[in-house]
CSV table of C-alpha atoms and ligand atoms in Angstrom, one decimal:
chain,number,residue,atom,x,y,z
O,1,MET,CA,101.5,94.5,-36.5
O,2,ASP,CA,97.7,95.0,-36.5
O,3,SER,CA,97.2,98.7,-37.3
O,4,ARG,CA,94.7,99.0,-34.5
O,5,VAL,CA,97.2,97.7,-32.0
O,6,LYS,CA,99.9,100.0,-33.4
O,7,LYS,CA,97.5,103.0,-32.7
O,8,ILE,CA,97.0,101.8,-29.1
O,9,ARG,CA,100.7,101.4,-28.5
O,10,GLU,CA,101.5,104.8,-30.0
O,11,ALA,CA,99.0,106.5,-27.7
O,12,ALA,CA,100.3,104.5,-24.6
O,13,ALA,CA,104.0,105.3,-25.5
O,14,PHE,CA,103.2,109.0,-25.8
O,15,ILE,CA,101.5,109.0,-22.4
O,16,LYS,CA,104.2,106.9,-20.8
O,17,GLU,CA,106.8,109.5,-21.9
O,18,ASN,CA,104.7,112.3,-20.3
O,19,ILE,CA,104.3,110.6,-17.0
O,20,GLY,CA,107.9,109.7,-16.4
O,21,GLY,CA,107.5,106.1,-17.3
O,22,LYS,CA,105.2,105.4,-14.3
O,23,THR,CA,102.5,102.7,-14.2
O,24,PRO,CA,99.0,103.7,-13.1
O,25,GLU,CA,97.4,101.1,-10.8
O,26,VAL,CA,93.8,102.2,-11.2
O,27,GLY,CA,91.9,103.5,-14.2
O,28,ILE,CA,88.9,105.7,-13.7
O,29,VAL,CA,86.3,106.9,-16.2
O,30,LEU,CA,85.0,110.2,-14.7
O,31,GLY,CA,81.4,110.2,-16.1
O,32,SER,CA,78.7,112.6,-14.9
O,33,GLY,CA,78.7,112.8,-11.1
O,34,LEU,CA,82.3,111.8,-10.7
O,35,GLY,CA,83.9,114.9,-12.4
O,36,LYS,CA,84.7,116.4,-9.0
O,37,LEU,CA,87.0,113.5,-8.3
O,38,ALA,CA,89.4,115.2,-10.7
O,39,ASP,CA,89.9,118.0,-8.1
O,40,VAL,CA,90.9,115.5,-5.4
O,41,ILE,CA,93.6,113.8,-7.5
O,42,GLU,CA,97.0,115.3,-6.7
O,43,ALA,CA,97.6,115.7,-10.4
O,44,GLU,CA,101.2,115.2,-11.7
O,45,ALA,CA,100.2,115.3,-15.4
O,46,VAL,CA,97.2,116.5,-17.3
O,47,ILE,CA,97.2,115.3,-20.9
O,48,PRO,CA,94.5,116.7,-23.2
O,49,TYR,CA,93.1,113.9,-25.5
O,50,ALA,CA,93.7,116.3,-28.4
O,51,LYS,CA,97.4,115.9,-27.8
O,52,ILE,CA,97.5,112.1,-27.7
O,53,PRO,CA,98.2,110.4,-31.0
O,54,ASN,CA,95.1,108.6,-32.4
O,55,PHE,CA,92.6,110.0,-29.8
O,56,ALA,CA,89.3,111.7,-30.8
O,57,LYS,CA,88.0,114.9,-29.2
O,58,SER,CA,85.1,114.6,-26.8
O,59,THR,CA,82.1,116.9,-27.6
O,60,ALA,CA,79.4,115.9,-25.1
O,61,ILE,CA,78.0,118.5,-22.7
O,62,GLY,CA,79.5,118.4,-19.2
O,63,HIS,CA,82.4,116.3,-20.4
O,64,LYS,CA,86.0,117.6,-20.6
O,65,GLY,CA,88.7,115.8,-22.5
O,66,ASN,CA,91.8,115.1,-20.4
O,67,PHE,CA,93.7,112.2,-19.0
O,68,ILE,CA,94.7,113.1,-15.4
O,69,PHE,CA,97.6,111.2,-13.8
O,70,GLY,CA,98.3,111.5,-10.1
O,71,LYS,CA,97.9,110.3,-6.6
O,72,LEU,CA,94.4,109.5,-5.1
O,73,ALA,CA,94.0,107.8,-1.8
O,74,GLY,CA,97.6,106.8,-1.9
O,75,LYS,CA,97.4,105.1,-5.3
O,76,TYR,CA,98.8,106.3,-8.6
O,77,VAL,CA,95.7,106.6,-10.8
O,78,CYS,CA,94.8,107.5,-14.3
O,79,ALA,CA,91.5,109.3,-14.7
O,80,MET,CA,89.6,110.0,-17.9
O,81,GLN,CA,88.0,113.4,-17.5
O,82,GLY,CA,85.4,112.9,-20.1
O,83,ARG,CA,84.7,109.9,-22.3
O,84,PHE,CA,83.7,109.3,-26.0
O,85,HIS,CA,80.1,108.3,-26.7
O,86,TYR,CA,78.9,106.3,-29.6
O,87,TYR,CA,76.1,108.9,-30.2
O,88,GLU,CA,78.8,111.5,-30.9
O,89,GLY,CA,79.5,109.6,-34.1
O,90,TYR,CA,82.7,107.9,-33.1
O,91,PRO,CA,83.3,104.3,-34.2
O,92,MET,CA,83.4,101.9,-31.3
O,93,GLU,CA,87.2,101.5,-31.8
O,94,GLN,CA,87.6,105.2,-30.8
O,95,VAL,CA,85.0,105.0,-28.0
O,96,THR,CA,87.0,102.2,-26.4
O,97,LEU,CA,90.6,103.2,-27.4
O,98,PRO,CA,91.3,104.9,-24.0
O,99,ILE,CA,90.4,101.7,-22.2
O,100,ARG,CA,92.9,99.6,-24.2
O,101,VAL,CA,95.5,102.4,-23.7
O,102,MET,CA,95.0,102.3,-20.0
O,103,ALA,CA,95.3,98.5,-20.1
O,104,THR,CA,98.5,98.9,-22.0
O,105,LEU,CA,99.7,101.3,-19.4
O,106,GLY,CA,99.1,98.6,-16.8
O,107,ILE,CA,96.0,99.4,-14.8
O,108,LYS,CA,94.9,96.6,-12.6
O,109,VAL,CA,91.2,97.7,-12.1
O,110,LEU,CA,88.8,100.0,-13.9
O,111,LEU,CA,86.2,102.2,-12.1
O,112,VAL,CA,83.5,103.7,-14.2
O,113,SER,CA,80.6,106.1,-13.5
O,114,ASN,CA,77.7,107.5,-15.5
O,115,ALA,CA,74.4,109.4,-15.4
O,116,ALA,CA,71.4,107.3,-16.0
O,117,GLY,CA,67.7,107.4,-16.2
O,118,GLY,CA,65.8,105.5,-13.5
O,119,LEU,CA,63.7,102.9,-15.2
O,120,ASN,CA,62.9,101.4,-11.8
O,121,GLN,CA,60.1,103.5,-10.6
O,122,SER,CA,61.1,103.1,-7.0
O,123,PHE,CA,64.3,105.0,-7.7
O,124,SER,CA,64.6,108.8,-7.0
O,125,VAL,CA,66.6,111.5,-8.7
O,126,GLY,CA,70.0,111.6,-7.0
O,127,ASP,CA,70.1,107.9,-6.1
O,128,LEU,CA,73.4,106.1,-6.5
O,129,MET,CA,73.2,102.7,-8.1
O,130,ILE,CA,75.9,100.1,-8.0
O,131,ILE,CA,75.9,98.4,-11.4
O,132,ARG,CA,75.5,94.7,-10.8
O,133,ASP,CA,75.1,93.7,-14.4
O,134,HIS,CA,74.3,95.2,-17.8
O,135,ILE,CA,72.1,94.7,-20.9
O,136,ASN,CA,73.9,95.8,-24.1
O,137,MET,CA,71.8,97.6,-26.7
O,138,LEU,CA,74.8,99.2,-28.4
O,139,PRO,CA,76.9,97.6,-31.1
O,140,ASN,CA,79.4,95.3,-29.4
O,141,PRO,CA,82.8,97.0,-29.5
O,142,LEU,CA,84.5,93.5,-29.8
O,143,ILE,CA,83.0,92.9,-33.2
O,144,GLY,CA,85.7,92.6,-35.8
O,145,LYS,CA,89.0,90.8,-35.9
O,146,ASN,CA,89.9,89.8,-32.3
O,147,PHE,CA,92.6,91.8,-30.6
O,148,ASP,CA,94.5,88.6,-29.6
O,149,GLU,CA,97.1,90.7,-27.8
O,150,PHE,CA,94.4,91.7,-25.3
O,151,GLY,CA,92.1,88.8,-24.9
O,152,ASP,CA,90.0,85.9,-26.1
O,153,ARG,CA,87.6,85.9,-29.1
O,154,PHE,CA,84.6,85.0,-26.8
O,155,PRO,CA,85.1,86.7,-23.4
O,156,ASP,CA,82.9,85.5,-20.6
O,157,MET,CA,80.6,88.1,-19.0
O,158,THR,CA,79.2,86.1,-16.1
O,159,ALA,CA,80.6,88.6,-13.6
O,160,ALA,CA,81.3,91.7,-15.8
O,161,TYR,CA,81.1,93.7,-12.6
O,162,ASP,CA,83.5,92.4,-10.0
O,163,LEU,CA,81.6,90.9,-7.1
O,164,ASN,CA,84.3,91.7,-4.5
O,165,LEU,CA,84.4,95.3,-5.5
O,166,ILE,CA,80.6,95.5,-5.2
O,167,LYS,CA,80.8,94.0,-1.7
O,168,LYS,CA,83.5,96.5,-0.7
O,169,VAL,CA,81.4,99.5,-1.9
O,170,GLU,CA,78.3,98.2,-0.2
O,171,SER,CA,80.2,98.0,3.1
O,172,ILE,CA,81.9,101.3,2.6
O,173,ALA,CA,78.5,102.9,1.9
O,174,LYS,CA,76.9,101.3,4.9
O,175,ARG,CA,79.7,102.6,7.2
O,176,ALA,CA,79.5,106.1,5.6
O,177,LYS,CA,75.7,106.0,5.8
O,178,ILE,CA,75.4,106.7,2.1
O,179,PRO,CA,72.3,105.0,0.7
O,180,VAL,CA,73.0,103.0,-2.4
O,181,ARG,CA,70.8,101.0,-4.8
O,182,LYS,CA,72.0,98.0,-6.9
O,183,GLY,CA,70.7,97.3,-10.3
O,184,VAL,CA,71.1,96.4,-14.0
O,185,TYR,CA,72.2,99.2,-16.4
O,186,LEU,CA,71.0,99.1,-19.9
O,187,GLY,CA,73.3,100.7,-22.4
O,188,ASN,CA,71.5,102.4,-25.4
O,189,THR,CA,73.0,104.3,-28.3
O,190,GLY,CA,71.1,107.5,-27.5
O,191,PRO,CA,71.1,110.5,-28.2
O,192,SER,CA,67.3,110.4,-28.0
O,193,TYR,CA,65.9,109.5,-24.6
O,194,GLU,CA,63.6,106.5,-24.4
O,195,THR,CA,59.9,106.5,-25.4
O,196,PRO,CA,57.5,105.3,-22.7
O,197,ALA,CA,57.0,102.1,-24.7
O,198,GLU,CA,60.8,101.5,-24.7
O,199,VAL,CA,60.9,102.2,-20.9
O,200,ARG,CA,58.2,99.6,-20.3
O,201,TYR,CA,60.0,97.1,-22.5
O,202,TYR,CA,63.4,97.7,-20.8
O,203,LEU,CA,61.7,97.3,-17.4
O,204,SER,CA,60.1,94.0,-18.6
O,205,ILE,CA,63.5,92.6,-19.5
O,206,GLY,CA,65.1,93.4,-16.1
O,207,ALA,CA,66.8,96.7,-16.5
O,208,ASP,CA,66.8,99.3,-13.6
O,209,ALA,CA,68.6,102.2,-15.2
O,210,VAL,CA,69.3,103.3,-18.8
O,211,GLY,CA,72.1,105.3,-20.2
O,212,MET,CA,74.2,106.0,-23.3
O,213,SER,CA,77.7,104.9,-22.2
O,214,THR,CA,79.8,102.6,-20.0
O,215,VAL,CA,78.8,99.2,-21.6
O,216,PRO,CA,81.4,99.4,-24.5
O,217,GLU,CA,84.1,100.4,-22.0
O,218,VAL,CA,83.2,97.6,-19.7
O,219,LEU,CA,83.1,95.0,-22.5
O,220,VAL,CA,86.6,96.1,-23.6
O,221,ALA,CA,88.0,96.1,-20.1
O,222,ARG,CA,86.7,92.7,-19.4
O,223,HIS,CA,88.1,91.5,-22.7
O,224,CYS,CA,91.4,92.7,-21.4
O,225,GLY,CA,90.8,90.7,-18.1
O,226,ILE,CA,90.5,93.9,-16.0
O,227,PRO,CA,88.1,93.8,-13.1
O,228,VAL,CA,85.5,96.6,-13.2
O,229,PHE,CA,83.4,98.5,-10.7
O,230,GLY,CA,80.6,100.7,-12.0
O,231,MET,CA,78.1,103.2,-10.5
O,232,SER,CA,75.3,105.2,-11.9
O,233,VAL,CA,73.8,108.4,-10.6
O,234,ILE,CA,70.1,108.5,-11.3
O,235,THR,CA,69.5,111.9,-12.8
O,236,ASN,CA,65.8,111.5,-13.9
O,237,ILE,CA,63.0,109.0,-13.6
O,238,SER,CA,62.0,107.5,-16.9
O,239,ASN,CA,58.5,108.1,-18.1
O,240,THR,CA,56.3,105.0,-18.5
O,241,GLU,CA,53.3,106.9,-19.9
O,242,ASN,CA,53.1,109.3,-22.9
O,243,ALA,CA,51.0,111.8,-20.8
O,244,CYS,CA,53.7,112.4,-18.3
O,245,THR,CA,54.5,116.2,-18.0
O,246,LYS,CA,58.1,115.8,-16.8
O,247,LEU,CA,60.2,115.6,-19.9
O,248,ASN,CA,63.8,114.5,-20.0
O,249,ASP,CA,66.4,117.3,-20.4
O,250,GLY,CA,70.2,117.2,-20.7
O,251,ASP,CA,70.6,120.2,-18.3
O,252,ASP,CA,68.6,118.4,-15.5
O,253,VAL,CA,70.9,115.4,-16.0
O,254,VAL,CA,74.0,117.5,-15.4
O,255,ARG,CA,72.4,119.3,-12.4
O,256,ALA,CA,71.3,116.1,-10.8
O,257,ALA,CA,74.7,114.4,-11.4
O,258,ASP,CA,76.5,117.4,-9.8
O,259,ALA,CA,74.2,117.2,-6.8
O,260,ALA,CA,75.3,113.6,-6.2
O,261,ALA,CA,79.0,114.3,-6.8
O,262,ASP,CA,80.2,114.5,-3.1
O,263,ARG,CA,78.6,111.1,-2.2
O,264,MET,CA,79.9,109.4,-5.3
O,265,CYS,CA,83.4,110.8,-4.9
O,266,LYS,CA,83.5,109.7,-1.3
O,267,LEU,CA,82.6,106.1,-2.2
O,268,PHE,CA,85.1,105.9,-5.0
O,269,THR,CA,87.9,107.5,-2.9
O,270,LYS,CA,87.3,105.0,-0.1
O,271,LEU,CA,87.2,102.1,-2.5
O,272,ILE,CA,90.5,103.2,-4.0
O,273,GLU,CA,92.0,103.3,-0.5
O,274,THR,CA,91.2,99.5,-0.1
O,275,LEU,CA,92.7,98.5,-3.4
G,1,HPA,N1,68.2,107.9,-20.7
G,1,HPA,C1,69.3,107.6,-21.3
G,1,HPA,N2,70.5,108.2,-20.9
G,1,HPA,C2,70.4,108.9,-19.8
G,1,HPA,C3,69.2,109.2,-19.2
G,1,HPA,C4,68.0,108.6,-19.7
G,1,HPA,O1,66.9,108.9,-19.2
G,1,HPA,N3,69.5,110.1,-18.1
G,1,HPA,C5,70.8,110.3,-18.1
G,1,HPA,N4,71.4,109.6,-19.2
């Protein structure tokens, strides 16, 4: 067997044993802003990544490293409390391993969240943005021998973000009177923030928000045929000029993401209710 597939199956088998053989219906990547959702899950099992065979340890600020299994809005879910970022130095295979593990465990849908810089100058700090599409500026995690067990060599990305899930969240947000934006997320490697020249460039190619995650996970989930919903919390507005005095800062990002947590958790919980 392909050694990469063996690693995925070993990790999934370890988890399956620790969750009494259950099958999670929904996979959630709790990025910045969605960490609080972990408190709402009626946790039945919390498995540190460090204990799972073949998993790496997460080191990014504001990110813990656990898989949480339990009930949320009546569904048995599997939530990643903390993710692996390419800028931490992990190869793409490690960054996306948990997604293939969740696929092996049987999730039917993947929900992802992140903190992002607002390229779109009409955005404000604290805005929530439904990701309607992405631009990938990271190495593609599907490069290399295809995982035939999971999907096709050349997966289509016409609707990387599920249109029905987007519609559902738009109507949930309207009913709950939670304002939401919709836009294109550009995934960068980081860890440096963008220069104003890069910001102007990314705006010119149609991006609304920029971040350092999510795209690899979405590409791998879509390769597995799993529908995806994604949301960004806008934690800072990108500088378009060098003279700007408001510099980007990791602590501001965490603070702004925390401030949006209640709204984001409400939308995700209500979405899961409908699944
Ligand atoms: N750029 C990239 N990633 C980010 C940003 C940003 O401005 N804010 C939060 N994550």
